[in-house]
């Protein structure tokens, strides 16, 4: 059980923007201890274009690359306070970013504490350039997370390393042992993400691209 879950967790770190779906190359086949990882990778392989659409669309709905909601250093001189924050909110609304974050956290593993929430707390508490400004709402912070995940390699590396540590620290057991049940979690994650992104495109008047698996 421990080795099966460890393989699933390690592979799950490889696709940060979609959160927990390993690319097919990450799967190790040939034994029952790798069954969960292989099933997750197979789901990715069978739905590759959809997952790619999700990752691409999360970073650009069709209205430009993810915006940094933080104020410019000289915002008081050149822009009204909150200009960047408002622009980022207009680009990707509260309901959408909160819905995506909820879907991002769907997993077949049962944790003592949510490793994504723990990772977010740790990474954003670091005294680095990506710390959220005071007064940011939860949705503002999630839009900052979106911006950094989509544009900052150093942030992605920090997120991946911290997430892996938190996953291993808090993992208790798999919620579902059977292959079909495990796939249900990944299918649910995929469907939830697609719905959030297409609903937001519709709200913004952006025609969604058609994607075939």
PDB file of C-alpha atoms in Angstrom:
ATOM      1  CA  UNK A   1       0.000   0.000   0.000  1.00  0.00           C
ATOM      2  CA  UNK A   2       2.736   2.459   0.969  1.00  0.00           C
ATOM      3  CA  UNK A   3       4.725   1.903  -2.216  1.00  0.00           C
ATOM      4  CA  UNK A   4       1.627   2.202  -4.416  1.00  0.00           C
ATOM      5  CA  UNK A   5       0.627   5.502  -2.832  1.00  0.00           C
ATOM      6  CA  UNK A   6       4.170   6.874  -2.971  1.00  0.00           C
ATOM      7  CA  UNK A   7       4.343   6.219  -6.706  1.00  0.00           C
ATOM      8  CA  UNK A   8       1.032   7.985  -7.239  1.00  0.00           C
ATOM      9  CA  UNK A   9       2.143  11.020  -5.216  1.00  0.00           C
ATOM     10  CA  UNK A  10       5.497  11.403  -6.929  1.00  0.00           C
ATOM     11  CA  UNK A  11       3.995  11.150 -10.412  1.00  0.00           C
ATOM     12  CA  UNK A  12       1.281  13.591  -9.423  1.00  0.00           C
ATOM     13  CA  UNK A  13       3.779  16.412  -8.929  1.00  0.00           C
ATOM     14  CA  UNK A  14       4.666  16.529 -12.606  1.00  0.00           C
ATOM     15  CA  UNK A  15       1.694  18.499 -13.936  1.00  0.00           C
ATOM     16  CA  UNK A  16       1.369  21.527 -11.693  1.00  0.00           C
ATOM     17  CA  UNK A  17      -1.179  23.581 -13.524  1.00  0.00           C
ATOM     18  CA  UNK A  18      -3.710  20.758 -13.709  1.00  0.00           C
ATOM     19  CA  UNK A  19      -2.738  19.391 -10.323  1.00  0.00           C
ATOM     20  CA  UNK A  20      -2.116  15.698  -9.948  1.00  0.00           C
ATOM     21  CA  UNK A  21      -2.397  14.122 -13.392  1.00  0.00           C
ATOM     22  CA  UNK A  22       0.964  12.655 -14.417  1.00  0.00           C
ATOM     23  CA  UNK A  23       1.951  12.524 -18.077  1.00  0.00           C
ATOM     24  CA  UNK A  24       2.010   9.026 -19.506  1.00  0.00           C
ATOM     25  CA  UNK A  25       5.801   8.945 -19.422  1.00  0.00           C
ATOM     26  CA  UNK A  26       5.723   9.177 -15.636  1.00  0.00           C
ATOM     27  CA  UNK A  27       3.966   5.844 -15.204  1.00  0.00           C
ATOM     28  CA  UNK A  28       5.990   2.810 -14.248  1.00  0.00           C
ATOM     29  CA  UNK A  29       4.350  -0.307 -15.600  1.00  0.00           C
ATOM     30  CA  UNK A  30       4.945  -3.968 -14.946  1.00  0.00           C
ATOM     31  CA  UNK A  31       3.655  -4.611 -11.450  1.00  0.00           C
ATOM     32  CA  UNK A  32       0.687  -4.194  -9.140  1.00  0.00           C
ATOM     33  CA  UNK A  33       2.577  -1.672  -6.990  1.00  0.00           C
ATOM     34  CA  UNK A  34       2.417   0.764  -9.911  1.00  0.00           C
ATOM     35  CA  UNK A  35      -1.226   0.132 -10.753  1.00  0.00           C
ATOM     36  CA  UNK A  36      -2.635   3.435  -9.457  1.00  0.00           C
ATOM     37  CA  UNK A  37       0.105   5.442 -11.164  1.00  0.00           C
ATOM     38  CA  UNK A  38      -0.414   3.546 -14.407  1.00  0.00           C
ATOM     39  CA  UNK A  39      -4.167   4.129 -14.294  1.00  0.00           C
ATOM     40  CA  UNK A  40      -3.685   7.860 -13.729  1.00  0.00           C
ATOM     41  CA  UNK A  41      -1.196   8.049 -16.586  1.00  0.00           C
ATOM     42  CA  UNK A  42      -3.536   6.079 -18.829  1.00  0.00           C
ATOM     43  CA  UNK A  43      -6.332   8.541 -18.088  1.00  0.00           C
ATOM     44  CA  UNK A  44      -3.997  11.382 -19.062  1.00  0.00           C
ATOM     45  CA  UNK A  45      -2.939   9.603 -22.243  1.00  0.00           C
ATOM     46  CA  UNK A  46      -6.523   8.919 -23.271  1.00  0.00           C
ATOM     47  CA  UNK A  47      -7.526  12.537 -22.644  1.00  0.00           C
ATOM     48  CA  UNK A  48      -4.255  14.255 -23.523  1.00  0.00           C
ATOM     49  CA  UNK A  49      -5.697  16.992 -25.713  1.00  0.00           C
ATOM     50  CA  UNK A  50      -8.307  17.849 -23.078  1.00  0.00           C
ATOM     51  CA  UNK A  51      -5.675  18.153 -20.344  1.00  0.00           C
ATOM     52  CA  UNK A  52      -3.523  20.265 -22.656  1.00  0.00           C
ATOM     53  CA  UNK A  53      -6.534  22.465 -23.383  1.00  0.00           C
ATOM     54  CA  UNK A  54      -7.151  22.854 -19.649  1.00  0.00           C
ATOM     55  CA  UNK A  55      -3.547  23.847 -18.940  1.00  0.00           C
ATOM     56  CA  UNK A  56      -3.428  26.262 -21.891  1.00  0.00           C
ATOM     57  CA  UNK A  57      -6.826  27.789 -21.189  1.00  0.00           C
ATOM     58  CA  UNK A  58      -6.183  28.217 -17.472  1.00  0.00           C
ATOM     59  CA  UNK A  59      -3.219  30.423 -18.396  1.00  0.00           C
ATOM     60  CA  UNK A  60      -5.033  32.202 -21.228  1.00  0.00           C
ATOM     61  CA  UNK A  61      -8.813  32.038 -21.551  1.00  0.00           C
ATOM     62  CA  UNK A  62      -8.540  33.806 -24.882  1.00  0.00           C
ATOM     63  CA  UNK A  63      -8.229  37.294 -23.395  1.00  0.00           C
ATOM     64  CA  UNK A  64      -4.464  37.362 -22.968  1.00  0.00           C
ATOM     65  CA  UNK A  65      -1.891  35.726 -20.687  1.00  0.00           C
ATOM     66  CA  UNK A  66      -2.572  35.653 -16.950  1.00  0.00           C
ATOM     67  CA  UNK A  67      -2.164  39.110 -15.416  1.00  0.00           C
ATOM     68  CA  UNK A  68      -0.210  39.920 -12.273  1.00  0.00           C
ATOM     69  CA  UNK A  69      -2.756  41.362  -9.799  1.00  0.00           C
ATOM     70  CA  UNK A  70      -0.089  43.025  -7.667  1.00  0.00           C
ATOM     71  CA  UNK A  71       0.419  46.769  -7.990  1.00  0.00           C
ATOM     72  CA  UNK A  72       3.352  48.152  -9.942  1.00  0.00           C
ATOM     73  CA  UNK A  73       6.155  49.495  -7.788  1.00  0.00           C
ATOM     74  CA  UNK A  74       5.278  52.966  -9.056  1.00  0.00           C
ATOM     75  CA  UNK A  75       1.524  52.396  -9.139  1.00  0.00           C
ATOM     76  CA  UNK A  76       0.935  55.426  -6.959  1.00  0.00           C
ATOM     77  CA  UNK A  77       2.639  57.578  -9.563  1.00  0.00           C
ATOM     78  CA  UNK A  78       1.442  56.108 -12.828  1.00  0.00           C
ATOM     79  CA  UNK A  79      -1.727  54.178 -12.062  1.00  0.00           C
ATOM     80  CA  UNK A  80      -4.674  54.425  -9.756  1.00  0.00           C
ATOM     81  CA  UNK A  81      -4.407  52.104  -6.767  1.00  0.00           C
ATOM     82  CA  UNK A  82      -5.843  48.681  -7.528  1.00  0.00           C
ATOM     83  CA  UNK A  83      -5.620  49.007 -11.315  1.00  0.00           C
ATOM     84  CA  UNK A  84      -3.732  45.736 -11.777  1.00  0.00           C
ATOM     85  CA  UNK A  85      -5.914  43.981  -9.243  1.00  0.00           C
ATOM     86  CA  UNK A  86      -9.072  45.054 -11.064  1.00  0.00           C
ATOM     87  CA  UNK A  87      -7.660  44.095 -14.462  1.00  0.00           C
ATOM     88  CA  UNK A  88      -6.767  40.618 -13.213  1.00  0.00           C
ATOM     89  CA  UNK A  89     -10.239  40.244 -11.703  1.00  0.00           C
ATOM     90  CA  UNK A  90     -11.883  41.309 -14.958  1.00  0.00           C
ATOM     91  CA  UNK A  91      -9.739  38.786 -16.817  1.00  0.00           C
ATOM     92  CA  UNK A  92     -10.511  35.811 -14.522  1.00  0.00           C
ATOM     93  CA  UNK A  93     -13.388  36.262 -12.087  1.00  0.00           C
ATOM     94  CA  UNK A  94     -13.755  35.206  -8.459  1.00  0.00           C
ATOM     95  CA  UNK A  95     -16.155  32.325  -9.110  1.00  0.00           C
ATOM     96  CA  UNK A  96     -13.905  30.901 -11.826  1.00  0.00           C
ATOM     97  CA  UNK A  97     -10.625  31.046  -9.927  1.00  0.00           C
ATOM     98  CA  UNK A  98     -12.198  29.623  -6.775  1.00  0.00           C
ATOM     99  CA  UNK A  99     -13.886  26.874  -8.795  1.00  0.00           C
ATOM    100  CA  UNK A 100     -10.663  25.962 -10.552  1.00  0.00           C
ATOM    101  CA  UNK A 101      -8.766  25.812  -7.263  1.00  0.00           C
ATOM    102  CA  UNK A 102     -11.433  23.512  -5.843  1.00  0.00           C
ATOM    103  CA  UNK A 103     -11.137  21.204  -8.857  1.00  0.00           C
ATOM    104  CA  UNK A 104      -7.340  21.362  -8.689  1.00  0.00           C
ATOM    105  CA  UNK A 105      -7.500  19.795  -5.234  1.00  0.00           C
ATOM    106  CA  UNK A 106      -9.550  16.730  -6.267  1.00  0.00           C
ATOM    107  CA  UNK A 107      -7.459  13.615  -5.610  1.00  0.00           C
ATOM    108  CA  UNK A 108      -7.914   9.876  -5.012  1.00  0.00           C
ATOM    109  CA  UNK A 109      -5.623  10.107  -1.985  1.00  0.00           C
ATOM    110  CA  UNK A 110      -6.945  10.781   1.502  1.00  0.00           C
ATOM    111  CA  UNK A 111      -4.788  13.260   3.441  1.00  0.00           C
ATOM    112  CA  UNK A 112      -4.666  14.197   7.110  1.00  0.00           C
ATOM    113  CA  UNK A 113      -4.492  17.807   5.879  1.00  0.00           C
ATOM    114  CA  UNK A 114      -4.932  19.180   2.375  1.00  0.00           C
ATOM    115  CA  UNK A 115      -1.407  19.330   0.897  1.00  0.00           C
ATOM    116  CA  UNK A 116      -2.373  22.003  -1.634  1.00  0.00           C
ATOM    117  CA  UNK A 117      -3.672  24.325   1.085  1.00  0.00           C
ATOM    118  CA  UNK A 118      -0.559  23.666   3.169  1.00  0.00           C
ATOM    119  CA  UNK A 119       1.691  24.299   0.176  1.00  0.00           C
ATOM    120  CA  UNK A 120      -0.039  27.555  -0.627  1.00  0.00           C
ATOM    121  CA  UNK A 121       0.371  28.755   2.960  1.00  0.00           C
ATOM    122  CA  UNK A 122       4.059  27.868   3.047  1.00  0.00           C
ATOM    123  CA  UNK A 123       5.029  29.202  -0.364  1.00  0.00           C
ATOM    124  CA  UNK A 124       3.142  32.469  -0.018  1.00  0.00           C
ATOM    125  CA  UNK A 125       4.528  33.042   3.487  1.00  0.00           C
ATOM    126  CA  UNK A 126       8.090  32.949   2.219  1.00  0.00           C
ATOM    127  CA  UNK A 127       9.729  36.393   2.172  1.00  0.00           C
ATOM    128  CA  UNK A 128      10.065  36.386  -1.586  1.00  0.00           C
ATOM    129  CA  UNK A 129       8.853  38.532  -4.437  1.00  0.00           C
ATOM    130  CA  UNK A 130       5.666  36.510  -4.888  1.00  0.00           C
ATOM    131  CA  UNK A 131       4.168  37.170  -1.443  1.00  0.00           C
ATOM    132  CA  UNK A 132       0.602  38.539  -1.782  1.00  0.00           C
ATOM    133  CA  UNK A 133       0.163  42.187  -0.819  1.00  0.00           C
ATOM    134  CA  UNK A 134      -1.749  43.044   2.336  1.00  0.00           C
ATOM    135  CA  UNK A 135      -5.470  43.367   1.756  1.00  0.00           C
ATOM    136  CA  UNK A 136      -5.717  40.779  -1.003  1.00  0.00           C
ATOM    137  CA  UNK A 137      -8.876  38.678  -0.917  1.00  0.00           C
ATOM    138  CA  UNK A 138      -8.699  34.903  -1.253  1.00  0.00           C
ATOM    139  CA  UNK A 139      -9.635  35.216  -4.924  1.00  0.00           C
ATOM    140  CA  UNK A 140      -6.945  37.872  -5.456  1.00  0.00           C
ATOM    141  CA  UNK A 141      -4.365  35.532  -3.959  1.00  0.00           C
ATOM    142  CA  UNK A 142      -5.547  32.714  -6.204  1.00  0.00           C
ATOM    143  CA  UNK A 143      -5.208  34.983  -9.243  1.00  0.00           C
ATOM    144  CA  UNK A 144      -1.650  35.707  -8.129  1.00  0.00           C
ATOM    145  CA  UNK A 145      -1.145  31.942  -7.853  1.00  0.00           C
ATOM    146  CA  UNK A 146      -2.478  31.584 -11.401  1.00  0.00           C
ATOM    147  CA  UNK A 147      -0.146  34.269 -12.707  1.00  0.00           C
ATOM    148  CA  UNK A 148       2.914  32.771 -11.027  1.00  0.00           C
ATOM    149  CA  UNK A 149       2.074  29.191 -11.992  1.00  0.00           C
ATOM    150  CA  UNK A 150       1.727  30.266 -15.607  1.00  0.00           C
ATOM    151  CA  UNK A 151       4.733  32.574 -15.850  1.00  0.00           C
ATOM    152  CA  UNK A 152       7.356  32.012 -13.147  1.00  0.00           C
ATOM    153  CA  UNK A 153       9.622  28.978 -13.383  1.00  0.00           C
ATOM    154  CA  UNK A 154      11.159  29.600  -9.961  1.00  0.00           C
ATOM    155  CA  UNK A 155       7.719  29.700  -8.364  1.00  0.00           C
ATOM    156  CA  UNK A 156       6.698  26.484 -10.106  1.00  0.00           C
ATOM    157  CA  UNK A 157       9.829  24.751  -8.836  1.00  0.00           C
ATOM    158  CA  UNK A 158       9.192  25.957  -5.289  1.00  0.00           C
ATOM    159  CA  UNK A 159       5.543  24.912  -5.500  1.00  0.00           C
ATOM    160  CA  UNK A 160       6.423  21.446  -6.836  1.00  0.00           C
ATOM    161  CA  UNK A 161       9.031  20.769  -4.160  1.00  0.00           C
ATOM    162  CA  UNK A 162       6.802  21.982  -1.341  1.00  0.00           C
ATOM    163  CA  UNK A 163       3.746  20.138  -2.638  1.00  0.00           C
ATOM    164  CA  UNK A 164       5.674  16.872  -2.872  1.00  0.00           C
ATOM    165  CA  UNK A 165       6.822  17.263   0.740  1.00  0.00           C
ATOM    166  CA  UNK A 166       3.324  18.046   1.983  1.00  0.00           C
ATOM    167  CA  UNK A 167       1.772  15.169   0.030  1.00  0.00           C
ATOM    168  CA  UNK A 168       4.195  12.688   1.531  1.00  0.00           C
ATOM    169  CA  UNK A 169       3.782  14.180   4.994  1.00  0.00           C
ATOM    170  CA  UNK A 170      -0.021  14.054   5.130  1.00  0.00           C
ATOM    171  CA  UNK A 171      -0.932  11.048   2.945  1.00  0.00           C
ATOM    172  CA  UNK A 172      -3.010   8.468   4.824  1.00  0.00           C
ATOM    173  CA  UNK A 173      -4.532   6.091   2.310  1.00  0.00           C
ATOM    174  CA  UNK A 174      -6.107   5.848  -1.103  1.00  0.00           C
ATOM    175  CA  UNK A 175      -9.779   6.733  -1.144  1.00  0.00           C
ATOM    176  CA  UNK A 176     -10.360   4.112  -3.805  1.00  0.00           C
ATOM    177  CA  UNK A 177      -8.418   0.919  -4.431  1.00  0.00           C
ATOM    178  CA  UNK A 178     -10.168  -0.185  -7.594  1.00  0.00           C
ATOM    179  CA  UNK A 179      -8.936   1.116 -10.936  1.00  0.00           C
ATOM    180  CA  UNK A 180     -12.355   2.318 -12.009  1.00  0.00           C
ATOM    181  CA  UNK A 181     -12.836   4.251  -8.805  1.00  0.00           C
ATOM    182  CA  UNK A 182      -9.431   5.895  -9.119  1.00  0.00           C
ATOM    183  CA  UNK A 183     -10.223   6.922 -12.672  1.00  0.00           C
ATOM    184  CA  UNK A 184     -13.487   8.431 -11.456  1.00  0.00           C
ATOM    185  CA  UNK A 185     -11.528  10.968  -9.400  1.00  0.00           C
ATOM    186  CA  UNK A 186      -9.439  12.034 -12.387  1.00  0.00           C
ATOM    187  CA  UNK A 187     -12.455  12.120 -14.691  1.00  0.00           C
ATOM    188  CA  UNK A 188     -14.268  14.245 -12.105  1.00  0.00           C
ATOM    189  CA  UNK A 189     -11.280  16.599 -11.855  1.00  0.00           C
ATOM    190  CA  UNK A 190     -11.054  16.941 -15.616  1.00  0.00           C
ATOM    191  CA  UNK A 191     -14.781  17.572 -16.061  1.00  0.00           C
ATOM    192  CA  UNK A 192     -14.838  20.137 -13.253  1.00  0.00           C
ATOM    193  CA  UNK A 193     -11.916  22.072 -14.716  1.00  0.00           C
ATOM    194  CA  UNK A 194     -13.397  22.069 -18.207  1.00  0.00           C
ATOM    195  CA  UNK A 195     -16.722  23.335 -16.868  1.00  0.00           C
ATOM    196  CA  UNK A 196     -15.125  26.142 -14.860  1.00  0.00           C
ATOM    197  CA  UNK A 197     -13.066  27.343 -17.808  1.00  0.00           C
ATOM    198  CA  UNK A 198     -15.860  27.112 -20.384  1.00  0.00           C
ATOM    199  CA  UNK A 199     -18.317  28.826 -18.041  1.00  0.00           C
ATOM    200  CA  UNK A 200     -15.845  31.668 -17.560  1.00  0.00           C
ATOM    201  CA  UNK A 201     -15.245  31.958 -21.284  1.00  0.00           C
ATOM    202  CA  UNK A 202     -18.998  32.127 -21.801  1.00  0.00           C
ATOM    203  CA  UNK A 203     -19.341  34.812 -19.124  1.00  0.00           C
ATOM    204  CA  UNK A 204     -16.637  36.853 -20.822  1.00  0.00           C
ATOM    205  CA  UNK A 205     -18.007  36.301 -24.322  1.00  0.00           C
ATOM    206  CA  UNK A 206     -15.023  34.230 -25.450  1.00  0.00           C
ATOM    207  CA  UNK A 207     -15.766  31.411 -27.871  1.00  0.00           C
ATOM    208  CA  UNK A 208     -14.212  28.219 -26.473  1.00  0.00           C
ATOM    209  CA  UNK A 209     -12.030  26.141 -28.745  1.00  0.00           C
ATOM    210  CA  UNK A 210     -13.289  22.693 -29.656  1.00  0.00           C
ATOM    211  CA  UNK A 211     -10.994  19.969 -28.380  1.00  0.00           C
ATOM    212  CA  UNK A 212     -11.109  16.291 -29.272  1.00  0.00           C
ATOM    213  CA  UNK A 213      -9.386  13.704 -27.096  1.00  0.00           C
TER     214      UNK A 213
END
